[in-house]
Amino acid sequence: MAKVRTVFRCGECGAGSPKWVGRCPVCEAWNSLAEEAERPPVDRPGVVAAGAMERPVPIAEVDVAQWSHRPTGVSELDRVLGGGLVPGSVTLLGGEPGIGKSTLLLQMASAGAAAGATVLYVSAEESRPQVRLRAERLAALRPRLWLVSETAVPRLVAHVDEVAPDLLLVDSIQSVYDPVLGSAPGSVGQVRESAHRLVQEAKSRAMSTVLVGHVTKDGALAGPRVLEHVVDTVLAFEGDRHHALRLLRAVKHRFGSTHDLGLFEMGDAGLAAVPDASGLFLADRRPGVPGSTVVPTMEGHRPLLVEIQALVTQSRLPTPRRSAQGLDGGRLSLLLAVLETRAGLSTGGADVYALAVGGVRIAEVGADLAVALAVASAVTGTALPPDLVACGEVGLGGELRQVAQTERRLAEAARLGFTRAILPFSAPLAPPGVEAVRAATLGDAITSAGLSVR
Ligand code: TYD
Ligand code: MG
């Protein structure tokens, strides 16, 4: 009898190792290796022989009609996907437990079925009555929406055969398994093979497929980074569970850009689109508090006004703390160094906390000036004017540089009642209603904002 060989596989990156080690030699994750049965390499001449062989054609003659986006009917999702799901595409919807993945999936199912598509919702974690009860609350009881509670992949495929859906939804990929493999559901081998199988089914049937995937504490997709390579699109569903706001963004997208941000609010009737995102981000702002500024930032094509807060306190630690939430930590350190060297504002012996309010993450340098001004305001204990926004990149010499799409940013600021903007000299004209306060350096900007540094 053939001996079943086992291999130890990393749950993070999928790398194999003949023996157990405490740390994955490839991705250096700790305690991530688990034993699984190794399948003998399969000789698969049939795979190449099967199906019609493709012939090379001139690139302009490749038929793309099938590859057009079909709206899902969930507007914020369509925004992120660049118009909707492409038939035959496989999308992974990742997010932490409780963030609202199943809710979004069911709303997608409902919208699709309402628009005339046949939808199969496979729940591998919840029973059918559980899903039905939720669907009732979401007004998602549609005749074209089929529901099955299933965990075994071969039976799942049989259900697909029976229903022949246009849209297949699987909640979640970590809970389905192929009994042939022998390893536990959720193990890397199982997740990878199940996903491979579902990708094949999606492509061969031109069936759009969405798989839910759980993510770990640090935000990586649980286990299979390998999964990210298998699917066409990876969506990350994020937010603070204690806030109603949810952010949806594409981390990888074979059929469009990864720029656009979708915004939802979780309420009693499920997820609702947030039309006025800036208003929501600024809803709880208390003007007149030192250490607060507002930056008109761009999330993809979408201008967003976000409050930046800074707190500077005497440190009791040998190495003072620098904490950045929703902002880049390295960038914060750089700005503190520029503040000290170029603007004479030292935070040397102090702990510095800086954050972007509302659970949003700002990755662009356009927020530099606002972050630096928030720190300067916190250090001097002087609040900035409540009707002021600031936008610009700060260079190592303390000089200010303009950032892309200044007009759109300022138009959004004007819409929300801001009347003044601190800008680099080179920035374009401000739209009506906004007075541009131009500054060449960070030091000038601090003075213009009414802060005095000794
Ligand atoms: P869920 O979609 O189950 O999250 P996930 O699948 O990502 O684990 O929903 C998460 C939370 O959302 C749950 O704690 C209850 C809440 N919720 C609402 O507030 N309103 C609703 O209409 C629904 C369906 C859920
Ligand atoms: Mg769920």
Coordinates of C-alpha atoms and ligand atoms in Angstrom, one line a residue:
M1 CA 0.0 0.0 0.0
A2 CA 1.3 3.4 -0.9
K3 CA 2.4 5.3 2.2
V4 CA 0.7 8.6 2.7
R5 CA 3.5 11.2 3.0
T6 CA 2.8 14.2 5.1
V7 CA 4.2 17.7 4.7
F8 CA 4.1 20.7 7.0
R9 CA 2.6 23.7 5.3
C10 CA 2.6 27.3 6.3
G11 CA -0.9 28.7 6.9
E12 CA 0.3 32.2 5.9
C13 CA 2.1 31.7 2.6
G14 CA 1.5 28.1 1.8
A15 CA 5.2 27.1 1.7
G16 CA 5.9 23.5 2.4
S17 CA 8.5 22.0 4.8
P18 CA 9.4 18.3 5.4
K19 CA 9.6 18.8 9.1
W20 CA 7.9 21.0 11.6
V21 CA 9.6 24.3 12.5
G22 CA 8.5 27.1 14.7
R23 CA 8.9 29.8 12.1
C24 CA 8.1 29.6 8.5
P25 CA 11.4 29.8 6.6
V26 CA 9.8 31.6 3.7
C27 CA 7.5 34.3 5.1
E28 CA 8.9 34.2 8.7
A29 CA 5.4 33.8 10.3
W30 CA 5.6 32.2 13.8
N31 CA 3.8 29.0 14.6
S32 CA 2.1 28.9 11.2
L33 CA 3.0 25.4 10.1
A34 CA 0.4 22.6 10.2
E35 CA 0.7 19.0 9.0
E36 CA -1.2 17.8 6.0
A37 CA -1.2 14.9 3.7
E38 CA 0.8 15.4 0.5
R39 CA -0.8 14.3 -2.6
P40 CA 1.4 12.5 -5.1
P41 CA 2.1 14.7 -8.1
V42 CA -0.7 13.9 -10.6
D43 CA 0.3 13.2 -14.1
R44 CA -2.3 15.2 -16.1
P45 CA -1.9 14.8 -19.8
G46 CA -5.7 14.8 -20.1
V47 CA -5.9 18.4 -18.9
V48 CA -3.9 19.6 -21.9
A49 CA -5.8 17.3 -24.3
A50 CA -9.2 18.2 -23.0
G51 CA -11.2 21.1 -24.5
A52 CA -10.6 23.0 -27.7
M53 CA -7.1 24.2 -28.0
E54 CA -6.7 28.0 -28.3
R55 CA -4.8 29.3 -31.3
P56 CA -2.9 32.5 -31.3
V57 CA -4.8 35.4 -32.8
P58 CA -3.9 39.1 -33.5
I59 CA -4.6 40.9 -30.2
A60 CA -7.2 43.2 -31.7
E61 CA -9.3 40.3 -32.8
V62 CA -9.6 38.8 -29.3
D63 CA -13.3 38.8 -28.4
V64 CA -14.0 40.7 -25.2
A65 CA -17.8 40.9 -25.3
Q66 CA -18.0 38.3 -22.5
W67 CA -15.7 40.3 -20.3
S68 CA -17.8 43.3 -19.7
H69 CA -18.9 44.4 -16.2
R70 CA -22.4 43.6 -15.2
P71 CA -23.7 45.8 -12.4
T72 CA -24.4 44.0 -9.1
G73 CA -27.1 46.5 -8.1
V74 CA -25.2 47.4 -5.0
S75 CA -24.0 50.9 -6.0
E76 CA -20.9 51.2 -3.7
L77 CA -19.8 47.7 -4.7
D78 CA -20.1 48.6 -8.4
R79 CA -18.1 51.7 -7.8
V80 CA -15.2 49.6 -6.4
L81 CA -15.5 47.0 -9.1
G82 CA -15.4 49.6 -11.8
G83 CA -19.0 48.8 -12.9
G84 CA -19.8 45.4 -11.6
L85 CA -18.8 41.7 -11.8
V86 CA -17.4 40.2 -14.9
P87 CA -19.0 36.9 -15.9
G88 CA -16.7 34.0 -15.0
S89 CA -14.7 36.1 -12.6
V90 CA -13.9 35.1 -9.1
T91 CA -13.8 37.7 -6.3
L92 CA -12.6 37.2 -2.8
L93 CA -14.4 39.3 -0.2
G94 CA -12.1 39.5 2.8
G95 CA -12.7 41.0 6.2
E96 CA -12.6 40.4 10.0
P97 CA -15.4 38.4 11.7
G98 CA -18.5 40.5 12.3
I99 CA -17.6 43.3 9.9
G100 CA -20.6 42.5 7.6
K101 CA -19.3 40.1 4.9
S102 CA -22.3 37.8 5.0
T103 CA -24.6 40.8 5.1
L104 CA -23.0 42.3 2.0
L105 CA -23.1 38.9 0.2
L106 CA -26.8 38.5 0.9
Q107 CA -27.6 42.1 -0.3
M108 CA -25.6 41.3 -3.4
A109 CA -27.6 38.1 -3.9
S110 CA -30.8 40.0 -3.4
A111 CA -29.9 42.7 -5.9
G112 CA -28.8 40.2 -8.5
A113 CA -31.9 38.1 -8.2
A114 CA -34.1 41.2 -8.3
A115 CA -32.4 42.2 -11.6
G116 CA -33.2 38.8 -13.1
A117 CA -30.1 36.7 -12.5
T118 CA -30.2 33.3 -11.0
V119 CA -28.2 33.3 -7.8
L120 CA -27.0 30.4 -5.6
Y121 CA -26.0 31.3 -2.1
V122 CA -24.0 28.6 -0.4
S123 CA -23.8 29.0 3.3
A124 CA -21.0 26.8 4.8
E125 CA -21.2 28.4 8.2
E126 CA -24.8 29.1 8.9
S127 CA -27.9 26.9 8.6
R128 CA -30.6 27.7 6.0
P129 CA -33.1 29.0 8.6
Q130 CA -30.4 31.4 10.0
V131 CA -29.7 32.8 6.5
R132 CA -33.4 33.0 5.7
L133 CA -34.1 35.0 8.9
R134 CA -31.4 37.4 8.0
A135 CA -32.7 37.6 4.4
E136 CA -36.1 38.5 5.8
R137 CA -34.7 41.4 7.7
L138 CA -32.8 42.5 4.6
A139 CA -35.9 42.1 2.4
A140 CA -34.0 39.6 0.3
L141 CA -36.5 36.8 -0.2
R142 CA -36.4 36.6 -4.0
P143 CA -37.7 33.8 -6.1
R144 CA -34.5 33.6 -8.1
L145 CA -32.3 33.4 -5.0
W146 CA -31.4 29.8 -4.2
L147 CA -30.0 28.8 -0.8
V148 CA -28.1 25.7 0.3
S149 CA -26.1 25.0 3.4
E150 CA -23.1 23.0 2.2
T151 CA -19.5 22.4 3.1
A152 CA -18.3 19.6 0.7
V153 CA -17.0 21.0 -2.5
P154 CA -18.1 18.0 -4.7
R155 CA -21.7 18.4 -3.5
L156 CA -21.4 22.2 -3.9
V157 CA -20.5 21.6 -7.5
A158 CA -23.5 19.3 -7.9
H159 CA -25.8 22.1 -6.6
V160 CA -24.3 24.4 -9.2
D161 CA -25.1 21.8 -11.8
E162 CA -28.7 21.7 -10.6
V163 CA -29.3 25.4 -10.2
A164 CA -27.1 26.7 -13.1
P165 CA -26.6 30.1 -11.4
D166 CA -25.3 33.3 -13.1
L167 CA -23.9 34.2 -9.7
L168 CA -22.5 31.9 -7.1
L169 CA -21.8 33.1 -3.6
V170 CA -19.9 31.0 -1.1
D171 CA -19.7 31.9 2.6
S172 CA -16.9 31.1 3.4
I173 CA -14.0 29.6 1.5
Q174 CA -12.4 28.5 4.8
S175 CA -15.4 26.4 5.7
V176 CA -15.7 24.3 2.5
Y177 CA -13.5 21.3 2.0
D178 CA -12.9 18.4 -0.4
P179 CA -13.2 15.1 1.5
V180 CA -10.7 13.5 -0.9
L181 CA -7.9 15.6 0.5
G182 CA -8.2 14.3 4.0
S183 CA -6.9 17.4 5.8
A184 CA -9.1 19.6 7.9
P185 CA -11.4 22.4 6.5
G186 CA -9.5 25.7 6.7
S187 CA -6.1 24.2 6.2
V188 CA -4.0 25.7 3.4
G189 CA -4.3 22.7 1.2
Q190 CA -8.1 22.5 1.5
V191 CA -8.6 26.2 0.9
R192 CA -6.3 26.3 -2.1
E193 CA -7.7 23.2 -3.7
S194 CA -11.3 24.3 -3.0
A195 CA -10.7 27.7 -4.5
H196 CA -9.0 26.1 -7.5
R197 CA -12.0 24.0 -8.1
L198 CA -14.4 26.8 -7.8
V199 CA -12.3 29.0 -10.2
Q200 CA -12.4 26.2 -12.8
E201 CA -16.2 26.0 -12.4
A202 CA -16.6 29.8 -12.7
K203 CA -14.5 30.0 -15.8
S204 CA -16.0 27.1 -17.6
R205 CA -19.6 28.2 -16.9
A206 CA -19.0 32.0 -17.2
M207 CA -20.5 32.2 -13.7
S208 CA -19.5 35.1 -11.5
T209 CA -18.4 33.8 -8.2
V210 CA -17.8 35.6 -4.9
L211 CA -16.0 33.8 -2.1
V212 CA -16.0 35.2 1.5
G213 CA -12.6 34.9 3.2
H214 CA -11.8 35.5 6.8
V215 CA -8.8 37.6 7.7
T216 CA -6.5 37.4 10.7
K217 CA -6.0 40.1 13.3
D218 CA -3.2 41.8 11.4
G219 CA -5.4 42.1 8.3
A220 CA -3.9 39.4 6.1
L221 CA -6.3 36.9 4.5
A222 CA -6.4 34.0 6.9
G223 CA -4.1 31.2 5.7
P224 CA -3.9 31.4 2.1
R225 CA -2.0 34.2 0.6
V226 CA -1.9 31.7 -2.2
L227 CA -5.6 32.4 -2.6
E228 CA -4.9 35.9 -3.7
H229 CA -3.1 34.6 -6.7
V230 CA -5.9 32.3 -7.7
V231 CA -8.8 34.8 -7.8
D232 CA -9.3 37.7 -10.2
T233 CA -10.3 40.3 -7.6
V234 CA -9.6 40.7 -3.9
L235 CA -11.8 43.1 -2.0
A236 CA -11.1 44.1 1.6
F237 CA -14.0 45.0 3.8
E238 CA -12.8 47.1 6.7
G239 CA -14.0 49.3 9.5
D240 CA -14.1 49.6 13.2
R241 CA -16.7 47.1 14.5
H242 CA -17.8 49.7 17.1
H243 CA -18.5 52.3 14.3
A244 CA -21.2 52.0 11.7
L245 CA -18.9 53.0 8.9
R246 CA -17.5 50.3 6.6
L247 CA -14.9 50.8 3.8
L248 CA -14.7 48.5 0.8
R249 CA -11.6 48.6 -1.4
A250 CA -10.1 46.5 -4.1
V251 CA -6.7 45.2 -3.1
K252 CA -6.3 43.4 -6.5
H253 CA -8.5 43.8 -9.5
R254 CA -7.8 42.2 -12.9
F255 CA -10.7 44.0 -14.5
G256 CA -10.2 47.6 -13.4
S257 CA -8.4 50.0 -11.1
T258 CA -7.9 49.5 -7.4
H259 CA -8.5 53.1 -6.7
D260 CA -12.0 53.5 -5.8
L261 CA -13.4 53.3 -2.3
G262 CA -16.9 52.1 -1.4
L263 CA -18.5 53.4 1.8
F264 CA -21.3 51.8 3.7
E265 CA -23.1 52.4 6.9
M266 CA -24.3 49.3 8.9
G267 CA -27.8 49.8 10.2
D268 CA -30.9 47.9 11.1
A269 CA -31.7 47.2 7.5
G270 CA -28.2 46.1 6.6
L271 CA -25.6 48.0 4.7
A272 CA -26.6 51.3 3.2
A273 CA -24.5 53.4 0.8
V274 CA -23.0 56.5 2.3
P275 CA -23.5 59.3 -0.2
D276 CA -22.0 62.1 1.9
A277 CA -18.8 60.5 3.2
S278 CA -17.1 63.7 4.2
G279 CA -20.1 64.9 6.3
L280 CA -20.0 61.5 8.1
F281 CA -16.3 61.7 8.8
L282 CA -16.6 65.2 10.2
A283 CA -19.9 64.6 12.1
D284 CA -18.3 64.4 15.6
R285 CA -15.6 67.0 15.2
R286 CA -15.3 69.5 18.0
P287 CA -13.8 72.7 16.7
G288 CA -11.7 74.8 19.0
V289 CA -9.6 71.8 20.3
P290 CA -5.8 72.1 19.8
G291 CA -4.3 69.3 17.8
S292 CA -7.0 69.0 15.2
T293 CA -6.9 69.8 11.4
V294 CA -9.0 68.8 8.4
V295 CA -7.4 67.5 5.2
P296 CA -9.2 67.2 1.9
T297 CA -7.7 63.9 0.8
M298 CA -8.4 61.8 -2.3
E299 CA -9.5 58.2 -2.1
G300 CA -9.2 57.1 -5.7
H301 CA -11.5 59.5 -7.6
R302 CA -13.3 60.5 -4.5
P303 CA -12.5 63.6 -2.4
L304 CA -12.9 62.9 1.3
L305 CA -12.6 65.4 4.1
V306 CA -10.9 63.7 7.1
E307 CA -10.0 65.1 10.5
I308 CA -6.4 64.6 11.6
Q309 CA -5.8 64.7 15.4
A310 CA -2.5 64.9 17.3
L311 CA -1.7 64.6 20.9
V312 CA 1.7 65.5 22.3
T313 CA 2.4 64.7 26.0
Q314 CA 5.5 64.6 28.2
S315 CA 7.0 61.2 27.9
R316 CA 7.9 58.9 30.8
L317 CA 9.7 56.4 28.6
P318 CA 13.4 56.3 27.7
T319 CA 12.4 56.3 24.1
P320 CA 9.3 58.5 23.5
R321 CA 6.4 56.9 21.8
R322 CA 5.3 57.7 18.2
S323 CA 1.9 56.3 17.4
A324 CA 0.2 56.7 14.0
Q325 CA -3.3 55.3 13.4
G326 CA -4.6 55.5 9.9
L327 CA -1.4 57.3 8.9
D328 CA 2.0 56.1 7.9
G329 CA 4.3 55.8 11.0
G330 CA 7.5 56.5 9.0
R331 CA 5.9 59.6 7.5
L332 CA 5.0 60.9 11.0
S333 CA 8.6 60.5 12.2
L334 CA 9.8 62.3 9.1
L335 CA 7.4 65.2 9.7
L336 CA 8.4 65.4 13.3
A337 CA 12.1 65.7 12.2
V338 CA 11.2 68.4 9.6
L339 CA 9.2 70.3 12.3
E340 CA 12.1 70.3 14.6
T341 CA 14.9 71.1 12.1
R342 CA 13.1 73.5 9.7
A343 CA 10.4 75.0 11.9
G344 CA 12.0 75.1 15.3
L345 CA 9.3 73.0 16.9
S346 CA 10.7 70.2 19.0
T347 CA 8.8 67.1 20.2
G348 CA 12.0 65.4 21.3
G349 CA 11.1 64.4 24.8
A350 CA 7.4 63.9 24.1
D351 CA 5.1 61.1 23.2
V352 CA 3.3 61.9 19.9
Y353 CA 0.0 60.3 18.9
A354 CA -1.5 61.1 15.5
L355 CA -4.5 59.6 13.9
A356 CA -7.0 59.9 11.0
V357 CA -10.5 60.0 12.5
G358 CA -13.2 57.5 11.5
G359 CA -11.2 54.4 10.8
V360 CA -10.0 55.7 7.4
R361 CA -6.4 55.0 6.3
I362 CA -4.6 57.8 4.5
A363 CA -1.6 56.7 2.4
E364 CA -1.0 59.9 0.4
V365 CA 1.6 62.7 1.1
G366 CA -1.1 65.3 0.5
A367 CA -1.9 64.9 4.2
D368 CA 1.6 65.9 5.3
L369 CA 0.8 69.6 5.9
A370 CA -2.3 68.8 7.9
V371 CA -0.5 66.2 10.1
A372 CA 2.4 68.7 10.7
L373 CA -0.1 71.5 11.6
A374 CA -2.0 69.2 13.9
V375 CA 1.2 68.4 15.8
A376 CA 2.2 72.1 15.8
S377 CA -1.3 73.0 17.2
A378 CA -1.0 70.3 19.9
V379 CA 2.5 71.5 20.9
T380 CA 1.5 75.1 21.1
G381 CA -1.8 74.4 22.7
T382 CA -3.5 76.7 20.2
A383 CA -6.6 75.5 18.2
L384 CA -6.6 76.1 14.5
P385 CA -9.5 78.1 13.0
P386 CA -12.5 75.8 12.5
D387 CA -13.1 76.8 8.9
L388 CA -9.6 76.0 7.8
V389 CA -8.3 73.0 5.8
A390 CA -4.7 72.3 4.8
C391 CA -3.3 70.3 2.0
G392 CA 0.2 69.8 0.6
E393 CA 3.3 67.6 0.7
V394 CA 6.1 68.6 3.0
G395 CA 9.7 68.2 1.7
L396 CA 12.8 67.4 3.8
G397 CA 13.8 71.1 3.4
G398 CA 10.6 72.2 5.0
E399 CA 9.3 73.3 1.6
L400 CA 5.6 72.8 0.6
R401 CA 4.7 71.1 -2.7
Q402 CA 1.3 70.9 -4.3
V403 CA -0.5 67.6 -4.7
A404 CA -2.7 66.3 -7.5
Q405 CA -6.4 67.3 -7.9
T406 CA -6.3 70.3 -5.6
E407 CA -9.4 71.9 -7.2
R408 CA -11.5 68.8 -6.5
R409 CA -10.3 68.6 -2.9
L410 CA -11.1 72.3 -2.3
A411 CA -14.5 72.1 -4.0
E412 CA -15.4 69.3 -1.5
A413 CA -14.1 71.5 1.3
A414 CA -16.2 74.4 0.1
R415 CA -19.3 72.2 -0.1
L416 CA -18.9 71.4 3.6
G417 CA -18.6 75.0 4.6
F418 CA -14.8 75.4 4.9
T419 CA -13.7 78.9 3.7
R420 CA -9.9 78.9 4.0
A421 CA -7.2 76.6 2.8
I422 CA -3.5 76.6 3.5
L423 CA -1.8 75.6 0.3
P424 CA 1.7 75.5 -1.3
F425 CA 2.5 78.5 -3.5
S426 CA 2.4 76.5 -6.6
A427 CA -1.2 75.2 -6.0
P428 CA -3.8 76.2 -8.6
L429 CA -6.5 78.8 -7.9
A430 CA -9.0 77.9 -5.2
P431 CA -12.6 77.5 -6.2
P432 CA -15.2 80.3 -5.3
G433 CA -15.9 80.4 -1.6
V434 CA -12.5 79.2 -0.5
E435 CA -9.7 81.7 0.3
A436 CA -6.3 80.3 -0.5
V437 CA -3.6 81.1 2.1
R438 CA -0.4 80.3 0.4
A439 CA 2.8 79.3 2.1
A440 CA 6.3 78.4 0.8
T441 CA 7.5 76.5 3.8
L442 CA 6.1 74.6 6.8
G443 CA 7.3 77.5 9.0
D444 CA 5.2 80.0 7.0
A445 CA 2.2 77.7 7.1
I446 CA 2.4 77.5 10.9
T447 CA 2.5 81.3 11.2
S448 CA -0.3 81.7 8.7
A449 CA -2.4 79.3 10.7
G450 CA -2.0 81.6 13.7
L451 CA 0.3 79.4 15.7
S452 CA 3.4 80.9 17.3
V453 CA 6.5 78.8 17.8
R454 CA 9.2 80.2 20.1
Ligands
TYD1 P1 -22.2 39.7 9.4 O1 -22.6 40.0 8.0 O2 -22.6 38.4 9.9 O3 -20.6 39.7 9.5 P2 -19.5 38.7 8.9 O4 -20.1 37.8 8.0 O5 -18.4 39.6 8.3 O6 -18.9 38.0 10.1 O7 -22.7 40.9 10.3 C1 -21.9 41.5 11.2 C2 -22.7 42.3 12.2 O8 -23.6 43.2 11.6 C3 -23.6 41.5 13.2 O9 -22.9 41.6 14.4 C4 -24.9 42.2 13.2 C5 -24.7 43.4 12.4 N1 -25.9 43.6 11.5 C6 -26.6 44.8 11.6 O10 -26.3 45.7 12.4 N2 -27.7 45.0 10.8 C7 -28.1 44.1 9.9 O11 -29.1 44.3 9.2 C8 -27.4 42.9 9.8 C9 -27.8 41.8 8.9 C10 -26.3 42.7 10.6
MG2 MG -20.4 35.7 8.1

